[in-house]
Amino acid sequence: MLERYLLISALLFAIGLYGTLSRRHVVAVLISIELMLNGVNVALIAFSRYTVPAAVRLGGAGDAAAAGALTGQAFALFVIVVAAAEAALGLALVIALFRARGTADITEVSLMRR
Amino acid sequence: MENAFQEAVFWALAAVTVGGALLVVTQRDMLRAALALIVSFLGAAGLYAQMNAAFVAVAQVLIYGGAVSVLVIFAVMMTRDVPAANRGAPVQPAALAAAALLFAGLAWAIAQAEWTLLPDALPGPLEAVFVDSASTLGTLLLTDYVLAFEAVGVLLLAAVIGALALVRER
C-alpha cells in the first residue's frame, strides 16, 4: 500500500521536474514546481498513514503516539502554506516581468547573462 | 467487495492525478494547462482522503483548488499575448532524460527500502487519531511546531505584501 502511493509521488515529482526544465512560459514553469510540491505532499501523507511513528516504536502511547502519527500531515500543511506563498510571489513576479519586458518567455529574460 | 471498491477508487484517483499532471506539462495552451492543474490537485485531495487525512484533503481543495488555481488563471490571463511562449514547450530530450532518471532512482529506492509498516486496518486508538485528525493537528501545530507555525505565518504575510508591492501600478 505504501509503495504505490510513493510511486505516484515519485511520478508527480518527475513530471513536475520535466515540466520545469522543458517549458518556456514562466507560468508553466511555476505550475510545474507546484506539481513537484504536490508530489512531496503525497509522500508525506503516505508516510504518516502507513509507517509506524517513532514515538510508538520507542514504546510511547497516548498523546505522543497520536502526535507522532500525524507529524507527516502537519508537515504537509506547512508545505501547502509555503507553496501558496511561492505561488502568490511568483505570479506577481511574472506579471511585473510581463509589464517590464512584454514577454513571459524565460529564454528571453537573459539580462544577467550579459 | 468494499475492498474492490476502494481499489477502483484508488486507481481512478491515481489516473486523474497523474493524467492531470501529464496534461499540465504537455498542453501548449496555458489556460488548458492551468485547468489540468486544478484536476490534478483535486485528484491528489482524493488520495489524501483515502489515506485518512481528511483535514489536509479539505485544505488542499480550499488552498490549491480554490486560491492557487485562481491566482494561476489570473496570471495566465494577464500574460496572454505571448504566442512565442505558448508555441514553445519543445520536448527537450535532456529534460526528459533527467526526469526519467530521477523517477528510476526514486522507484529503485522505494523498492529497496524497508519500513516498519502499520497494518492496513489501523488498531483502535490510532484509528481514532486519524478520524479526529483536525483536533490532534491543531494541538500539534500549537505545541511541538508552534515556532514553525508562527514563522510560516510571517512568511505568508511577507509574501503577500511583497506580491502587492510588485504588481502595484505606479
PDB file of C-alpha atoms in Angstrom, chain B residues 90-145:
ATOM      1  CA  PRO B  90       9.701  21.849 -27.049  1.00  0.00           C
ATOM      2  CA  VAL B  91      10.343  18.331 -25.880  1.00  0.00           C
ATOM      3  CA  GLN B  92      13.848  18.719 -24.653  1.00  0.00           C
ATOM      4  CA  PRO B  93      15.472  15.304 -24.589  1.00  0.00           C
ATOM      5  CA  ALA B  94      17.753  16.357 -21.747  1.00  0.00           C
ATOM      6  CA  ALA B  95      14.807  17.352 -19.551  1.00  0.00           C
ATOM      7  CA  LEU B  96      13.051  14.076 -20.352  1.00  0.00           C
ATOM      8  CA  ALA B  97      16.192  12.115 -19.553  1.00  0.00           C
ATOM      9  CA  ALA B  98      16.687  13.951 -16.247  1.00  0.00           C
ATOM     10  CA  ALA B  99      13.081  13.327 -15.202  1.00  0.00           C
ATOM     11  CA  ALA B 100      13.199   9.664 -16.245  1.00  0.00           C
ATOM     12  CA  LEU B 101      16.485   9.178 -14.407  1.00  0.00           C
ATOM     13  CA  LEU B 102      15.070  10.784 -11.270  1.00  0.00           C
ATOM     14  CA  PHE B 103      11.963   8.597 -11.411  1.00  0.00           C
ATOM     15  CA  ALA B 104      14.019   5.461 -11.966  1.00  0.00           C
ATOM     16  CA  GLY B 105      16.216   6.331  -8.997  1.00  0.00           C
ATOM     17  CA  LEU B 106      13.243   7.019  -6.741  1.00  0.00           C
ATOM     18  CA  ALA B 107      11.455   3.836  -7.842  1.00  0.00           C
ATOM     19  CA  TRP B 108      14.601   1.829  -7.137  1.00  0.00           C
ATOM     20  CA  ALA B 109      14.919   3.392  -3.689  1.00  0.00           C
ATOM     21  CA  ILE B 110      11.241   2.700  -2.947  1.00  0.00           C
ATOM     22  CA  ALA B 111      11.663  -0.939  -3.972  1.00  0.00           C
ATOM     23  CA  GLN B 112      14.825  -1.302  -1.858  1.00  0.00           C
ATOM     24  CA  ALA B 113      13.786   0.424   1.360  1.00  0.00           C
ATOM     25  CA  GLU B 114      12.323  -1.440   4.316  1.00  0.00           C
ATOM     26  CA  TRP B 115       9.823   0.264   6.583  1.00  0.00           C
ATOM     27  CA  THR B 116       8.077  -0.802   9.749  1.00  0.00           C
ATOM     28  CA  LEU B 117       4.532  -0.605   8.452  1.00  0.00           C
ATOM     29  CA  LEU B 118       1.260  -0.133  10.244  1.00  0.00           C
ATOM     30  CA  PRO B 119      -1.310  -2.841   9.480  1.00  0.00           C
ATOM     31  CA  ASP B 120      -3.746  -1.897   6.706  1.00  0.00           C
ATOM     32  CA  ALA B 121      -6.588  -1.967   9.207  1.00  0.00           C
ATOM     33  CA  LEU B 122      -5.482   0.500  11.884  1.00  0.00           C
ATOM     34  CA  PRO B 123      -5.507  -0.523  15.564  1.00  0.00           C
ATOM     35  CA  GLY B 124      -8.305   1.158  17.540  1.00  0.00           C
ATOM     36  CA  PRO B 125      -6.515   4.070  19.277  1.00  0.00           C
ATOM     37  CA  LEU B 126      -4.605   5.062  16.146  1.00  0.00           C
ATOM     38  CA  GLU B 127      -7.739   4.888  14.020  1.00  0.00           C
ATOM     39  CA  ALA B 128      -9.385   7.346  16.424  1.00  0.00           C
ATOM     40  CA  VAL B 129      -6.414   9.706  15.931  1.00  0.00           C
ATOM     41  CA  PHE B 130      -6.821   9.605  12.158  1.00  0.00           C
ATOM     42  CA  VAL B 131     -10.593  10.026  12.271  1.00  0.00           C
ATOM     43  CA  ASP B 132     -10.293  13.042  14.570  1.00  0.00           C
ATOM     44  CA  SER B 133      -7.186  14.405  12.865  1.00  0.00           C
ATOM     45  CA  ALA B 134      -8.206  18.081  12.953  1.00  0.00           C
ATOM     46  CA  SER B 135      -8.024  18.421  16.733  1.00  0.00           C
ATOM     47  CA  THR B 136      -4.758  16.471  17.019  1.00  0.00           C
ATOM     48  CA  LEU B 137      -3.252  18.535  14.208  1.00  0.00           C
ATOM     49  CA  GLY B 138      -4.352  21.739  15.928  1.00  0.00           C
ATOM     50  CA  THR B 139      -2.702  20.659  19.168  1.00  0.00           C
ATOM     51  CA  LEU B 140       0.426  19.587  17.298  1.00  0.00           C
ATOM     52  CA  LEU B 141       0.718  22.899  15.423  1.00  0.00           C
ATOM     53  CA  LEU B 142       0.352  24.959  18.607  1.00  0.00           C
ATOM     54  CA  THR B 143       2.695  22.869  20.777  1.00  0.00           C
ATOM     55  CA  ASP B 144       5.512  20.939  19.055  1.00  0.00           C
ATOM     56  CA  TYR B 145       5.588  23.064  15.900  1.00  0.00           C
TER      57      TYR B 145
END
